[in-house]
Structures are given as structure tokens and as C-alpha cells.
mmCIF file of C-alpha atoms in Angstrom:
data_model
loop_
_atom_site.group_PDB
_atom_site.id
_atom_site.type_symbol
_atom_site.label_atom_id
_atom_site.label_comp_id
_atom_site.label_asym_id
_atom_site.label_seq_id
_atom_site.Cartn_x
_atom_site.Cartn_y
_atom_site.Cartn_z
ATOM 1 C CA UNK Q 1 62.585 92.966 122.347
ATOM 2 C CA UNK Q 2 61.963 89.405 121.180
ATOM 3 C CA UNK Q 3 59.001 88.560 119.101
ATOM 4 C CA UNK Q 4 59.917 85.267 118.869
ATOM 5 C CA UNK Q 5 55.926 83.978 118.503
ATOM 6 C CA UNK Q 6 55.079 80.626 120.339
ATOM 7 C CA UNK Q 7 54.775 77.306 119.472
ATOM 8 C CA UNK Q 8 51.054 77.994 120.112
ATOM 9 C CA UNK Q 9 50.551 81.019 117.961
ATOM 10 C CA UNK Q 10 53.170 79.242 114.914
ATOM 11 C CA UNK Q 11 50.151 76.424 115.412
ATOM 12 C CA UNK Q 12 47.382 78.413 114.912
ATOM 13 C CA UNK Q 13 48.832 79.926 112.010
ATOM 14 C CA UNK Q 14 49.681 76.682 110.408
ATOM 15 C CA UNK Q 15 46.121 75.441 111.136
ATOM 16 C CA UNK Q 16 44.718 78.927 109.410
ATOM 17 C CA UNK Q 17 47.096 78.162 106.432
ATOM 18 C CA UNK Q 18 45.624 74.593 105.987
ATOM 19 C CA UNK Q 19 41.664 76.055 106.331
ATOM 20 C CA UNK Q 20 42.094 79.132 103.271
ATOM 21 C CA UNK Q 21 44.611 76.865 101.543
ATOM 22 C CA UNK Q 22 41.641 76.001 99.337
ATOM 23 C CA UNK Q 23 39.851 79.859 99.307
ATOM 24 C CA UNK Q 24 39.431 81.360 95.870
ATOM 25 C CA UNK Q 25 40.145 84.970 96.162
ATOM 26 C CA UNK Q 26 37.676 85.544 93.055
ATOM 27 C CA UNK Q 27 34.903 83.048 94.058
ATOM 28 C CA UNK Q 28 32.383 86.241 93.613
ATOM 29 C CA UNK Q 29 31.643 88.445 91.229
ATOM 30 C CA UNK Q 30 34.152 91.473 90.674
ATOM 31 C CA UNK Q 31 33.008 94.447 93.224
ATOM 32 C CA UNK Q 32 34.043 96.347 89.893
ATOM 33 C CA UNK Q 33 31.667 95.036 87.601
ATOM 34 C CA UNK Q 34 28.545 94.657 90.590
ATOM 35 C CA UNK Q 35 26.623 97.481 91.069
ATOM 36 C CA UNK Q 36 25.606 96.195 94.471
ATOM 37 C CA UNK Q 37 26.854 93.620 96.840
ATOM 38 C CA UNK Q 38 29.181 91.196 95.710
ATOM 39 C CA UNK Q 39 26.991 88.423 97.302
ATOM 40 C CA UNK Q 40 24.058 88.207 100.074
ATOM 41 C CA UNK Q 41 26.162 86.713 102.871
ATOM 42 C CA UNK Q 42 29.632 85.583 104.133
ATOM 43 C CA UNK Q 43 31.287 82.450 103.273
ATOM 44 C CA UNK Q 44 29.456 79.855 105.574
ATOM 45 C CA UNK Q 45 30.994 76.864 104.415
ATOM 46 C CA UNK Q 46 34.652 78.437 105.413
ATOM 47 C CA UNK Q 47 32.925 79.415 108.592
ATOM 48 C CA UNK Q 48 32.114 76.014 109.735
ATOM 49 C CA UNK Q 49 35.890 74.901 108.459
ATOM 50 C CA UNK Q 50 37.078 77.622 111.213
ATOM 51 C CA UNK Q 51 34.699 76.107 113.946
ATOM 52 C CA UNK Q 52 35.606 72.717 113.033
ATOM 53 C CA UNK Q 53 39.307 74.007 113.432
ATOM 54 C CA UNK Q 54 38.888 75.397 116.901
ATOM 55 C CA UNK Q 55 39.814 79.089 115.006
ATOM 56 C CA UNK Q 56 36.659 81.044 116.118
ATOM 57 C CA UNK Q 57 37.262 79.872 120.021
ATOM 58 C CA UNK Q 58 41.059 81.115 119.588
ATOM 59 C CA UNK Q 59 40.731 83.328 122.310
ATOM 60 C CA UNK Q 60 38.326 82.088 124.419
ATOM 61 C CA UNK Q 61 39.504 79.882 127.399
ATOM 62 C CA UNK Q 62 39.232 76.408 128.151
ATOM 63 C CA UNK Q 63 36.281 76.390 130.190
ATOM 64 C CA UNK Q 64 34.266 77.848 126.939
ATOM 65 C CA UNK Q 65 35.906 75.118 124.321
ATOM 66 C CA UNK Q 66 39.104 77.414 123.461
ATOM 67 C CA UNK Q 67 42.541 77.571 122.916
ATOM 68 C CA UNK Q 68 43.224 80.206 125.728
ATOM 69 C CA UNK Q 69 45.815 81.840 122.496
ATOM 70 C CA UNK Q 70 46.192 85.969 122.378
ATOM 71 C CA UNK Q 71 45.846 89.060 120.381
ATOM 72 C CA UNK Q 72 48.830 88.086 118.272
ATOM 73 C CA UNK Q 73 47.580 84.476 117.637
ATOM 74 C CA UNK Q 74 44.545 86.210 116.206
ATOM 75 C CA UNK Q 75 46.753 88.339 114.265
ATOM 76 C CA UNK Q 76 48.219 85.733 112.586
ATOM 77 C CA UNK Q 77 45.359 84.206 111.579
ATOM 78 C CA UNK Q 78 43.919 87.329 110.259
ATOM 79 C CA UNK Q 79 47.153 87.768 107.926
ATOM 80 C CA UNK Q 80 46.144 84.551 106.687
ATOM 81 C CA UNK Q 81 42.967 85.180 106.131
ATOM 82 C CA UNK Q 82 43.474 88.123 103.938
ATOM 83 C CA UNK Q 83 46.023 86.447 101.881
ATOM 84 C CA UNK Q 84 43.009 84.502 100.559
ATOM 85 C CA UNK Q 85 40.447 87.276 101.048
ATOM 86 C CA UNK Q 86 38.512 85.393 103.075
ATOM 87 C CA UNK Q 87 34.808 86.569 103.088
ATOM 88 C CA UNK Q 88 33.950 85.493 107.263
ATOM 89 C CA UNK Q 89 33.594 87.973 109.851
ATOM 90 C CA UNK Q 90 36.680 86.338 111.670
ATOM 91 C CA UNK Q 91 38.070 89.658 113.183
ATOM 92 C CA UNK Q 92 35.122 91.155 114.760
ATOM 93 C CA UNK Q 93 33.435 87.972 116.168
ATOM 94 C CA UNK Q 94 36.610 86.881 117.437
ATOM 95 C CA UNK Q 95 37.387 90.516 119.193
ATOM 96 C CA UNK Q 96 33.825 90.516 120.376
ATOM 97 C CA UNK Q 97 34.037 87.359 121.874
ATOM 98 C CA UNK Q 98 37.393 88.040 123.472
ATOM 99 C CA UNK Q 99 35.712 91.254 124.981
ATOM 100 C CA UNK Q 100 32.838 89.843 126.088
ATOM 101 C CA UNK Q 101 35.299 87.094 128.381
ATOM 102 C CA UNK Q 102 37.358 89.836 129.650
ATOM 103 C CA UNK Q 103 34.599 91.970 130.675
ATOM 104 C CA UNK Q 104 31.259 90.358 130.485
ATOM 105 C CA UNK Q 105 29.443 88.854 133.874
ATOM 106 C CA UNK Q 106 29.660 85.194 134.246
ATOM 107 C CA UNK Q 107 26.278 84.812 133.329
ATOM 108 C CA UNK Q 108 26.909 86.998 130.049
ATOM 109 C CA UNK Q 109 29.648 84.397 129.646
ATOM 110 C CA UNK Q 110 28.049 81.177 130.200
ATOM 111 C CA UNK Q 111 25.228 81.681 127.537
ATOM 112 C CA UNK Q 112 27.393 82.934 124.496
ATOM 113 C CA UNK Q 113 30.664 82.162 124.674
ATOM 114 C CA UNK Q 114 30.881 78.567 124.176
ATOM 115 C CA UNK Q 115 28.009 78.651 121.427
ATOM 116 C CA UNK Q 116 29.293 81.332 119.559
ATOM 117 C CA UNK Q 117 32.925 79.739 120.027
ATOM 118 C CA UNK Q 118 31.234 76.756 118.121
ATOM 119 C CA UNK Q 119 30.356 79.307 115.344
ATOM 120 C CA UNK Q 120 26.523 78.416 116.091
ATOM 121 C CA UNK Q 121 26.005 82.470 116.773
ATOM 122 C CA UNK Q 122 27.484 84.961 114.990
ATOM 123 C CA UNK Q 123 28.833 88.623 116.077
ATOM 124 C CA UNK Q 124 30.075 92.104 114.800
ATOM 125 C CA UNK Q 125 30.678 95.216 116.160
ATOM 126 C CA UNK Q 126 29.006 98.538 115.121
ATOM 127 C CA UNK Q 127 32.293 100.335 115.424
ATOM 128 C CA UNK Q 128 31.737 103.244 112.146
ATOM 129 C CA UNK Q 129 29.984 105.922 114.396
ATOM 130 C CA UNK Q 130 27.008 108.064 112.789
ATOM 131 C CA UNK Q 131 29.027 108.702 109.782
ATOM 132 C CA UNK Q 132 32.904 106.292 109.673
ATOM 133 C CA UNK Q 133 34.646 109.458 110.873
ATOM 134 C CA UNK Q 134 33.211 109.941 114.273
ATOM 135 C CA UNK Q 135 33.302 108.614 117.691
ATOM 136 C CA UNK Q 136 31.338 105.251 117.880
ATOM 137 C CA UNK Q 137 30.707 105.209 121.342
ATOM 138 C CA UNK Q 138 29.033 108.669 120.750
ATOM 139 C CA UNK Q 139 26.720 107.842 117.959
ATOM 140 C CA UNK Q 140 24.391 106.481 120.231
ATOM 141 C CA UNK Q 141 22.887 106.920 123.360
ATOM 142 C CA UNK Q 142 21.861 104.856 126.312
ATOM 143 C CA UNK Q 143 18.908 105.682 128.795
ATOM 144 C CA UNK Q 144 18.530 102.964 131.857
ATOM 145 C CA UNK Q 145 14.753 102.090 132.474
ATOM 146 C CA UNK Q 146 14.442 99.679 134.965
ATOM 147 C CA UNK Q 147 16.088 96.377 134.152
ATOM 148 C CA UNK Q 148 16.833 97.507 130.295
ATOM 149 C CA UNK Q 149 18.987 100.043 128.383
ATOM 150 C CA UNK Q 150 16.953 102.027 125.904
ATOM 151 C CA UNK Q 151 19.089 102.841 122.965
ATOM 152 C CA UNK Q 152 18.516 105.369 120.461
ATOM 153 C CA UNK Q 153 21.705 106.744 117.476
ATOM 154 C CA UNK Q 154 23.178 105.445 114.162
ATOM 155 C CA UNK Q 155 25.990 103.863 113.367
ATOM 156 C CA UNK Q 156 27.082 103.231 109.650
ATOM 157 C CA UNK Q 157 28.914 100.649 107.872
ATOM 158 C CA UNK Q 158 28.443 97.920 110.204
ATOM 159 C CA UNK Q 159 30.143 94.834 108.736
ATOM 160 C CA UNK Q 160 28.097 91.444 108.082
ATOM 161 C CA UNK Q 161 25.350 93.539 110.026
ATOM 162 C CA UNK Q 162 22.404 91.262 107.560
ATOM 163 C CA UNK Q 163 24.464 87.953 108.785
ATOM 164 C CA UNK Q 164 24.854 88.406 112.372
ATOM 165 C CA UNK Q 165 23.049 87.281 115.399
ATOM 166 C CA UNK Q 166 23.945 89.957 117.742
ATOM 167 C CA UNK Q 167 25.839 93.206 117.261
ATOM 168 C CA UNK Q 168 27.874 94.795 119.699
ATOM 169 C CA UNK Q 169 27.005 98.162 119.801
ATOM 170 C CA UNK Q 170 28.870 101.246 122.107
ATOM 171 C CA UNK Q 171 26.396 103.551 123.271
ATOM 172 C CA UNK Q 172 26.859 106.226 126.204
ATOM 173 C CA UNK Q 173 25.093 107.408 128.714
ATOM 174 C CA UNK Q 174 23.744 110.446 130.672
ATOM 175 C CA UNK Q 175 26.560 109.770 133.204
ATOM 176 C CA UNK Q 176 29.597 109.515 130.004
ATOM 177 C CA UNK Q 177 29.722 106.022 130.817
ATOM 178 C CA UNK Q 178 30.594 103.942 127.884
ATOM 179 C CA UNK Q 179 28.603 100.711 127.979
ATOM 180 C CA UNK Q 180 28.839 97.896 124.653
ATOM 181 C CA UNK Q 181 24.947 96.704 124.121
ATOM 182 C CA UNK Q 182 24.215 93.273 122.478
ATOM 183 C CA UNK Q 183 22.092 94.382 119.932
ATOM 184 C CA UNK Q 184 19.974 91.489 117.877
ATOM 185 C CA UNK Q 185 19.189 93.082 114.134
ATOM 186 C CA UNK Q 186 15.711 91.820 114.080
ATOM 187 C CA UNK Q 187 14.594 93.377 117.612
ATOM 188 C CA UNK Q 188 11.650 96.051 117.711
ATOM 189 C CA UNK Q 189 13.068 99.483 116.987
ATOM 190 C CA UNK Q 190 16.181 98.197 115.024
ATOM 191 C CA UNK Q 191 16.461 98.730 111.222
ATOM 192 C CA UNK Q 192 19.532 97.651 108.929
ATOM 193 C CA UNK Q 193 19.319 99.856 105.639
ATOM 194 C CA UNK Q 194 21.907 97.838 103.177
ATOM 195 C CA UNK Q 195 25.358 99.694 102.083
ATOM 196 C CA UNK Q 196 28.301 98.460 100.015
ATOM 197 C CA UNK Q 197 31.198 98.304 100.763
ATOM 198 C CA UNK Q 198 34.500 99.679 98.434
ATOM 199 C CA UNK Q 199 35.514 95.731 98.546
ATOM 200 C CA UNK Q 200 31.905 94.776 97.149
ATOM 201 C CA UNK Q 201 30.809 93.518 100.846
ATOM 202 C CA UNK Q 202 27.509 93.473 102.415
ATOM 203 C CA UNK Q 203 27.341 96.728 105.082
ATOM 204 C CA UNK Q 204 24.465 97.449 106.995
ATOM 205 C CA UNK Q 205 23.301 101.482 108.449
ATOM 206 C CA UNK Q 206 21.917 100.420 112.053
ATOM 207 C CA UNK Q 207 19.249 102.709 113.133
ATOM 208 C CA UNK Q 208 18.304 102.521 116.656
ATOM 209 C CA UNK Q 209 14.780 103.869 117.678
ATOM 210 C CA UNK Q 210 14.130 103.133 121.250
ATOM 211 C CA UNK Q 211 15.243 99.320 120.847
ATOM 212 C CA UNK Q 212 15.440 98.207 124.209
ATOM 213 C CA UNK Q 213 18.105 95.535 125.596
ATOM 214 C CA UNK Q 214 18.237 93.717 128.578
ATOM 215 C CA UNK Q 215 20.413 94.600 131.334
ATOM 216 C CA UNK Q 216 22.218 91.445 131.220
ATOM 217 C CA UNK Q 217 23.187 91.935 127.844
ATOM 218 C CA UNK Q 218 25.026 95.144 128.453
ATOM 219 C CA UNK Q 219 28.636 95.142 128.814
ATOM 220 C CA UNK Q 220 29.078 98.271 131.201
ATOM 221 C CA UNK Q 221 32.599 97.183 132.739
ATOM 222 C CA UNK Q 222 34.901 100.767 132.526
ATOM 223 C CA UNK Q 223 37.486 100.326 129.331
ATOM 224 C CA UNK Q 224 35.225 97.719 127.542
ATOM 225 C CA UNK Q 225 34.847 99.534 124.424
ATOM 226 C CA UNK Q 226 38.182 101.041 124.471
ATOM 227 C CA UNK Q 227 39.934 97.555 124.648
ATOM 228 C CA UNK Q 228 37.695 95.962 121.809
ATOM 229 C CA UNK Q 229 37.991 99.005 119.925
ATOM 230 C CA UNK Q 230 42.349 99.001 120.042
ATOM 231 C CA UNK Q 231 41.825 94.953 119.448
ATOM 232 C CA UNK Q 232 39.918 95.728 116.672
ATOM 233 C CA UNK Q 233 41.978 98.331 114.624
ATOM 234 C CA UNK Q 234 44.827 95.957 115.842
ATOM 235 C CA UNK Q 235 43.248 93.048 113.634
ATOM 236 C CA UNK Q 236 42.453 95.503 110.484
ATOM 237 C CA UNK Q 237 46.438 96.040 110.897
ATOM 238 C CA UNK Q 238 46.961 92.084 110.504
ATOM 239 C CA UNK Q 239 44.369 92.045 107.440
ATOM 240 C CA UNK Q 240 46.166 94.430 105.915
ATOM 241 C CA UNK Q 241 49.718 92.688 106.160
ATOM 242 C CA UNK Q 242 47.917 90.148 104.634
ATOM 243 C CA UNK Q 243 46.885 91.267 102.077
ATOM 244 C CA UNK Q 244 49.963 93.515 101.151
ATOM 245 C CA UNK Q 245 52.046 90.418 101.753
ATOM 246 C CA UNK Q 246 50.094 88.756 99.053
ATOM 247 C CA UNK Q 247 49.866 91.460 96.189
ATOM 248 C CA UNK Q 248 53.948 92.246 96.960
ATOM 249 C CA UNK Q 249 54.334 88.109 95.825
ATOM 250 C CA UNK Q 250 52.214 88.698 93.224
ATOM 251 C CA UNK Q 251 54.004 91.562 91.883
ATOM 252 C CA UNK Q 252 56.959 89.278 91.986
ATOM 253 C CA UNK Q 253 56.159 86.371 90.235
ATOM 254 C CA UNK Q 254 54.708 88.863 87.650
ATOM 255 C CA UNK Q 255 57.720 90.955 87.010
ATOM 256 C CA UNK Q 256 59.533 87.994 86.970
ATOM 257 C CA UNK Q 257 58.076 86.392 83.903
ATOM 258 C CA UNK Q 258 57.203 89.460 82.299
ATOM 259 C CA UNK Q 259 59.841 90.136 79.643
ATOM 260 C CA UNK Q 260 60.944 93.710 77.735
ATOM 261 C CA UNK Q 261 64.277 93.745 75.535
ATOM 262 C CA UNK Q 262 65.003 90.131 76.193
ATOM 263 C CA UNK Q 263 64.909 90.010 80.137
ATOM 264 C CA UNK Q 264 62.176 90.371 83.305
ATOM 265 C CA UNK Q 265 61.467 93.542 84.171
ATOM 266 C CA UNK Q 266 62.280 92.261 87.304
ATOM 267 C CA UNK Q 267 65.806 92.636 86.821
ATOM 268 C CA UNK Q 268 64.920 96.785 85.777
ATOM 269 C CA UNK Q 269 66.536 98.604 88.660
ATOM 270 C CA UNK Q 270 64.011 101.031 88.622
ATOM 271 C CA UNK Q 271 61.393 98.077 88.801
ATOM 272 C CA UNK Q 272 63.637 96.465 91.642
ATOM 273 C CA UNK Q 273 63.859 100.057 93.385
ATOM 274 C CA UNK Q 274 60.526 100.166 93.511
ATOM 275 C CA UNK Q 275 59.436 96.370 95.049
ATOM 276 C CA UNK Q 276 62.575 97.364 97.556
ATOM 277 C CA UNK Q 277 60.867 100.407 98.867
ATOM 278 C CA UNK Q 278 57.498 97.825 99.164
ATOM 279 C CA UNK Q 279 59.378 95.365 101.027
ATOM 280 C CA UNK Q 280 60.354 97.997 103.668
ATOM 281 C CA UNK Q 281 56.666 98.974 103.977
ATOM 282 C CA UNK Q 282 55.748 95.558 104.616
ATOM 283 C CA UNK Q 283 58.140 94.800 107.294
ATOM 284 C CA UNK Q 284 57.499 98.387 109.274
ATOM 285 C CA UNK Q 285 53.687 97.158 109.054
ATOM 286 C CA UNK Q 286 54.889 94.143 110.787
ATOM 287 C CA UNK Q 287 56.826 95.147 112.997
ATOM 288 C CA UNK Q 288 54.493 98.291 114.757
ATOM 289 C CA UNK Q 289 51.468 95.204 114.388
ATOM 290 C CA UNK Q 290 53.430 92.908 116.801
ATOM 291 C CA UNK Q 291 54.030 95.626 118.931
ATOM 292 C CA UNK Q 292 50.608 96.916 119.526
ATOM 293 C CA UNK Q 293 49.070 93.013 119.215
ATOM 294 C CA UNK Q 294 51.999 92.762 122.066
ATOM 295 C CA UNK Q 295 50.914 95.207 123.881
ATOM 296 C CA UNK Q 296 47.066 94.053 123.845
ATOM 297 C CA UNK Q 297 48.437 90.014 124.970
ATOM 298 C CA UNK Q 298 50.548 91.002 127.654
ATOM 299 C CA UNK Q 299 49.363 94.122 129.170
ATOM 300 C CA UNK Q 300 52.587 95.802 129.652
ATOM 301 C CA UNK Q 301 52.814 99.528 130.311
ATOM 302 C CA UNK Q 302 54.766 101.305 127.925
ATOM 303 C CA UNK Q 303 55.667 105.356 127.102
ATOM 304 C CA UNK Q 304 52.292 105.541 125.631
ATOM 305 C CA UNK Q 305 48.957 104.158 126.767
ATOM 306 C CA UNK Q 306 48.088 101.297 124.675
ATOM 307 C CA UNK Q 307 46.175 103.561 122.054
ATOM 308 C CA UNK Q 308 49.913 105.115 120.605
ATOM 309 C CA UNK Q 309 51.118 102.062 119.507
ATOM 310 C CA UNK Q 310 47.773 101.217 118.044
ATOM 311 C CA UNK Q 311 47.858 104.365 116.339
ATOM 312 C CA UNK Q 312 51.748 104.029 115.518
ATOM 313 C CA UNK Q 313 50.725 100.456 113.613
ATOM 314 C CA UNK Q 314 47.485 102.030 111.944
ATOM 315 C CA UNK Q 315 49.358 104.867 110.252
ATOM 316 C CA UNK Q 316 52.173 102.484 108.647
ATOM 317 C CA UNK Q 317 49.201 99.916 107.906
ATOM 318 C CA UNK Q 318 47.182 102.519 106.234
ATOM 319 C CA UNK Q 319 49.547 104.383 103.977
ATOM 320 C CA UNK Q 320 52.060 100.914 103.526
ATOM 321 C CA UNK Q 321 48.776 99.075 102.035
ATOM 322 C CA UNK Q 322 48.082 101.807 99.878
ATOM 323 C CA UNK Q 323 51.493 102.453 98.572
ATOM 324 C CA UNK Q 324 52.060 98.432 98.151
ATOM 325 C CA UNK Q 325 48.962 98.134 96.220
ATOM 326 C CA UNK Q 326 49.890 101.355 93.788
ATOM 327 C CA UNK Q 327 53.234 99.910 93.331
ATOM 328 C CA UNK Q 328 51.570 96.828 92.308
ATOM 329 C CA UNK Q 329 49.404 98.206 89.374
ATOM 330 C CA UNK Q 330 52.016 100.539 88.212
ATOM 331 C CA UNK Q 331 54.013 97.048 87.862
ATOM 332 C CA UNK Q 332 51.468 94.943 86.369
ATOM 333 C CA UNK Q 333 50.545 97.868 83.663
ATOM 334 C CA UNK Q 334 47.407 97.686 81.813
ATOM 335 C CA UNK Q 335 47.237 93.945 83.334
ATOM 336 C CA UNK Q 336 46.677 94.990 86.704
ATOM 337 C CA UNK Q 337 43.515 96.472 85.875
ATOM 338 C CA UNK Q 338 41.924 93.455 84.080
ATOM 339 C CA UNK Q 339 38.958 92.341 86.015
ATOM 340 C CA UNK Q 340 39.558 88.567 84.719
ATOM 341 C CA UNK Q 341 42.871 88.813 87.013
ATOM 342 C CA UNK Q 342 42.852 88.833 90.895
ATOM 343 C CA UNK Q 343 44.836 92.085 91.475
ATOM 344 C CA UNK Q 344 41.946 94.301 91.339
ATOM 345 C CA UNK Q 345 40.351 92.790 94.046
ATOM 346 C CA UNK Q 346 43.209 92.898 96.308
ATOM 347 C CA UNK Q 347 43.284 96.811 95.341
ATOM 348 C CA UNK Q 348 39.529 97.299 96.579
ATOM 349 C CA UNK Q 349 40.317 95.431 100.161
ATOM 350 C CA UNK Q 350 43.057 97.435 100.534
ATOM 351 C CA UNK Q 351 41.107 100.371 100.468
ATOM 352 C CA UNK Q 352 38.819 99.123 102.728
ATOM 353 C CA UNK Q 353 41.077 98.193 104.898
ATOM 354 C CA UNK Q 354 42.753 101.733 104.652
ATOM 355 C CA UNK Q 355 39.905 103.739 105.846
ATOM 356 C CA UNK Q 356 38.841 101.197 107.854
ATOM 357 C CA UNK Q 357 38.366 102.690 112.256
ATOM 358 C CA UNK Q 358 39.997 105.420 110.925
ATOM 359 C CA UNK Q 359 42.849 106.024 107.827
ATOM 360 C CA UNK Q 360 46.270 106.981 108.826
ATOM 361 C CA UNK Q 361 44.946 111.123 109.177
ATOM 362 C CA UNK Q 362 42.661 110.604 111.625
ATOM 363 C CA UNK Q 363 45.583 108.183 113.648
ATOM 364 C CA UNK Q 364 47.779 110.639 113.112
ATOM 365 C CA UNK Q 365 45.857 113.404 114.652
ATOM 366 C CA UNK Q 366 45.123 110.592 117.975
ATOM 367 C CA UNK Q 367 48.901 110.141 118.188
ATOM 368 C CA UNK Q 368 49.477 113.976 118.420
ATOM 369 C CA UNK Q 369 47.188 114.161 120.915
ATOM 370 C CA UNK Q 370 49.103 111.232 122.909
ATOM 371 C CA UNK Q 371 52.427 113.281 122.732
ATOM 372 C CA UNK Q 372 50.946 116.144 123.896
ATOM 373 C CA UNK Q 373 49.647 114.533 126.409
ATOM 374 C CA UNK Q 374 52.526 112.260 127.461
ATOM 375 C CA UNK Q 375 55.346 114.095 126.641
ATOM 376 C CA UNK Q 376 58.543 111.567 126.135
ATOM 377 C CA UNK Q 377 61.414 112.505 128.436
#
């Protein structure tokens, strides 16, 4: 298998590098030492740097002002984006976007793709269910009534919910159709209620109370929601490379300055054991990412429906982020908790990020259910 990435992908990661290059990880307050949200909104002047850098049309084709790149071009621009903690909702505007192209009508299409390409609208998907450990597409409900979709449900957690324009909510029906409703926050019979997230971010608790939405802004294509949903989780994957990748080169140039008896720790072989054993996280993370963000661009068939390798790159993204960002405050001793230095920070995203559509349990569980279902001659 050669994952080899493209001259197009390498370019859109080189153009992400040059965009967060000048990103201050610790341009808000500490979520440690905020009792609520780190700050009101997302990072709007880094949002209009990704517009101006054709990065929020990535996958969007030419017709709507994109790039016509793939899942795994995204990918590596969300690695880079985490590296820097970058406070945009890149990952599910982009996803909802790329959805919305695949499976939306063309006249869907033609009045938000090339707007919201141009960062001019913003989207997110309500993707948490009633409670973050439930079935999204089951936390609310959709009645038809003439030429609207009445919704009614929750859904929880619903990132840059007070910043977005639309949100891409998956309801079903009567029928157990799964349909994806473009939901806008200030609509009659839709309430935000504000939650925080572990990483100090903005959340928002969507309450639907028969909030009506047009017909022709309901995705109702079969395999909509599961295909945003698998590009979704895929993405959380590349955030938390990112940001793993980062606190394992932190750890390093730490360790390597830091001096007991005379010499780095870094040269410790316990010390080196342990960054070893990090290293090896890091590169299964990558390596199960590409495959499912593979799987996603090209559409191949494989042993497993799509979902197993999803679930194979969740589990090592998961439990690698968690054990990279351990490793890393063990390292750092009473250093890595100081809320003057950036370490913490990367600790709370990683958490996020952990738990995030699901922590390596519940993707566990999904891939057991695979097997049994597809049993692997």
C-alpha cells in the first residue's frame, strides 16, 4: 500500500503550515484558571487567513471556488491545525460542506457552497446525540408537513453552535430514514443553552421544539449522515496527531535541556524508553488515519465497510493521545502542570479530542460488532 500523498495534498499542507505559523497556542486565557468559556467566539481573524488561502473550499470543486483536494488533504491540514491549537471550526465546516456537495441537490449546492467556501457562512454539525454517548441521528426526530420537516430532540455539545450560521443536524424519521437538516440557531423553536467544553471552548445544548426547516434545506440522500459522520471522526483522528505530534516535540526539547547529575534526562534510558513507546503511538495513529482518510478519498471496498477502519483509527487515536499526553507530564514534572507554560493546554485538547464522537470504548464495542458481522476469512 503506498501512501505516498500528492503533490496536491503536500501543497495544502505547506499552505496550512504558512497560515498557523503565526497562531499562539495560549492567545486565551487558561481553560484551567476560567470558570467558563475561554472566549465568546472562534478565531475570526485566522478564519479569514483560511478563506484568503483557499483552505475552507479544500474540498469543494471547481465550479464552487475549490481545490477539488480529498479527505486526506483535509487531514493534513487538520494535523496542522492542532499543532497550533487553532480555535476555527475548520473540521466540521469543511466535512459539512464536503457532504452537502456529495449529497445535496444542485440547488442546495448553488446557494451555499461557494459562499460558505469563501468563509462568508459558517457551519457545524450537531453530531453529540441527546447526551455525547448516544446515537445522533436518533436524538431527534423529523415529521414531514407539507413542504417542511418539523424537528423536535436534543443534541448536546454542539461545537461553535453560538458562532455558526447553520447547523447540520441528523434527525430521523417515522420511516428510519436518516435525513441531515440545516438548522439556523436563531430560527423559531431553536434554543442554544451555553456548555464548556474540557478544552475551555464555547459548546452549545440545541433544543429543538417544533423548529421547522424547509424542504430544500434537508439533506435526505440514503448514507448522508453516515459518510459525514465517518469524515468527521476521521478529522478528530488528524487533530489528534496533531496535537500528539506537537506535545511528543515538546517533551523532547524539554528533556533535552533539562539536566539531573550532570546530563539531560533525555539521555535516562528509562526517560528514552518511555518517549520510544510515544513515538510508536504516534506513528500507529498515523498510519490507521491514512487508511480510513484513504478509504473516505477513494472509495475502495475493503474487509470491512468503511466504519472498521474508522473505528480501527479512533481507538489508536483515542488511547495514543492520552498516553502521549501522560507521558508528557510525567516528563515535564511539576513543570508540566504550570499554567504559565503551554503543556497544559495541549493536555485539555487532548481530552477533548479523546472523547470526542465517541472514546476508544465505545469504537471498540462498533468494531466488535463489525467482526461479528463480517467475519474475516
Amino acid at each position: 500500500m503506498d501512501f505516498t500523498f500528492t503533490e496536491e495534498q503536500l501543497a495544502a499542507a505547506e499552505a496550512a503550515q504558512g497560515v498557523f505559523a503565526g497562531v499562539a497556542p495560549d492567545d486565551v486565557p487558561s481553560p484551567a484558571l476560567t470558570t467558563g468559556a475561554v472566549a465568546e467566539g472562534f478565531d475570526r481573524e485566522l478564519w479569514d487567513r483560511l478563506a484568503a488561502a483557499d483552505l475552507l473550499s479544500l474540498l469543494l470543486g471547481e465550479e464552487y471556488g475549490g481545490s477539488g483536494q480529498d479527505a486526506i488533504a483535509l487531514c493534513l491540514v487538520l494535523r496542522e491545525s492542532a499543532k497550533a491549537l487553532a480555535r476555527v471550526p475548520l473540521l466540521e465546516h469543511s466535512a459539512a460542506l464536503a457532504t452537502v456537495q456529495t449529497y445535496g441537490d444542485t440547488d442546495l449546492r448553488d446557494r451555499l457552497l461557494s459562499r460558505a467556501g469563501r468563509g462568508e457562512r459558517v457551519l457545524t454539525v450537531a453530531a453529540g446525540g441527546r447526551t455525547g454517548h448516544d446515537a445522533a441521528e436518533l436524538a431527534v426526530t423529523a415529521r414531514p408537513d407539507g413542504a417542511e420537516f418539523v424537528l423536535e430532540g436534543v443534541q448536546t455539545a454542539v461545537p461553535w453552535a453560538y458562532d455558526a450560521d447553520l447547523v447540520v443536524v441528523p434527525a430521523h424519521t417515522a420511516t428510519d430514514r436518516n435525513v441531515l437538516a440545516l438548522v439556523a440557531p436563531g430560527a423559531d423553536g431553536v434554543t442554544l443553552a451555553e456548555q464548556v467544553s474540557t478544552s475551555g471552548e464555547r459548546l452549545g445544548e440545541l433544543r429543538l421544539e417544533a423548529a421547522r426547516v424547509a424542504v430544500r434545506d434537508v439533506v435526505a440522500e440514503p448514507g448522508a449522515w453516515e459518510w459525514l459522520r465517518e469524515l468527521l471522526t476521521t478529522g478528530t483522528c488528524a487533530l489528534a496527531l496533531g496535537v500528539g505530534d506537537q506535545v511528543l516535540r515538546l517533551t523532547s526539547e524539554y528533556t533535552g535541556k533539562r539536566e539531573q547529575f550532570g546530563h539531560p534526562i533525555a539521555t535516562f534510558q528509562a526517560v528514552a524508553v518511555q518517549t520510544a513507546d510515544r513515538y510508536i503511538d504516534l506513528r500507529a495513529m498515523e498510519a490507521t488515519l491514512w487508511q480510513a482518510a484513504w478509504r473516505i478519498a477513494s472509495g475502495a471496498a475493503g474487509a470491512l465497510p468503511l466504519a472498521g477502519d474508522v473505528a480501527v483509527a479512533k481507538i489508536w487515536a483515542a488511547e495514543g493521545v492520552r498516553r502521549v499526553v501522560q507521558t508528557a507530564q510525567h516528563l515535564h514534572g511539576g513543570f508540566g502542570a504550570d499554567t504559565e507554560y503551554v503543556l497544559h493546554r495541549y493536555h485539555a485538547w487532548a481530552k477533548q479530542i479523546e472523547l470526542t464522537l465517541g472514546g476508544a470504548g465505545a469504537h471498540e464495542e462498533a468494531l466488535g460488532d463489525l467482526l461479528a458481522a463480517y467475519p474475516l476469512g
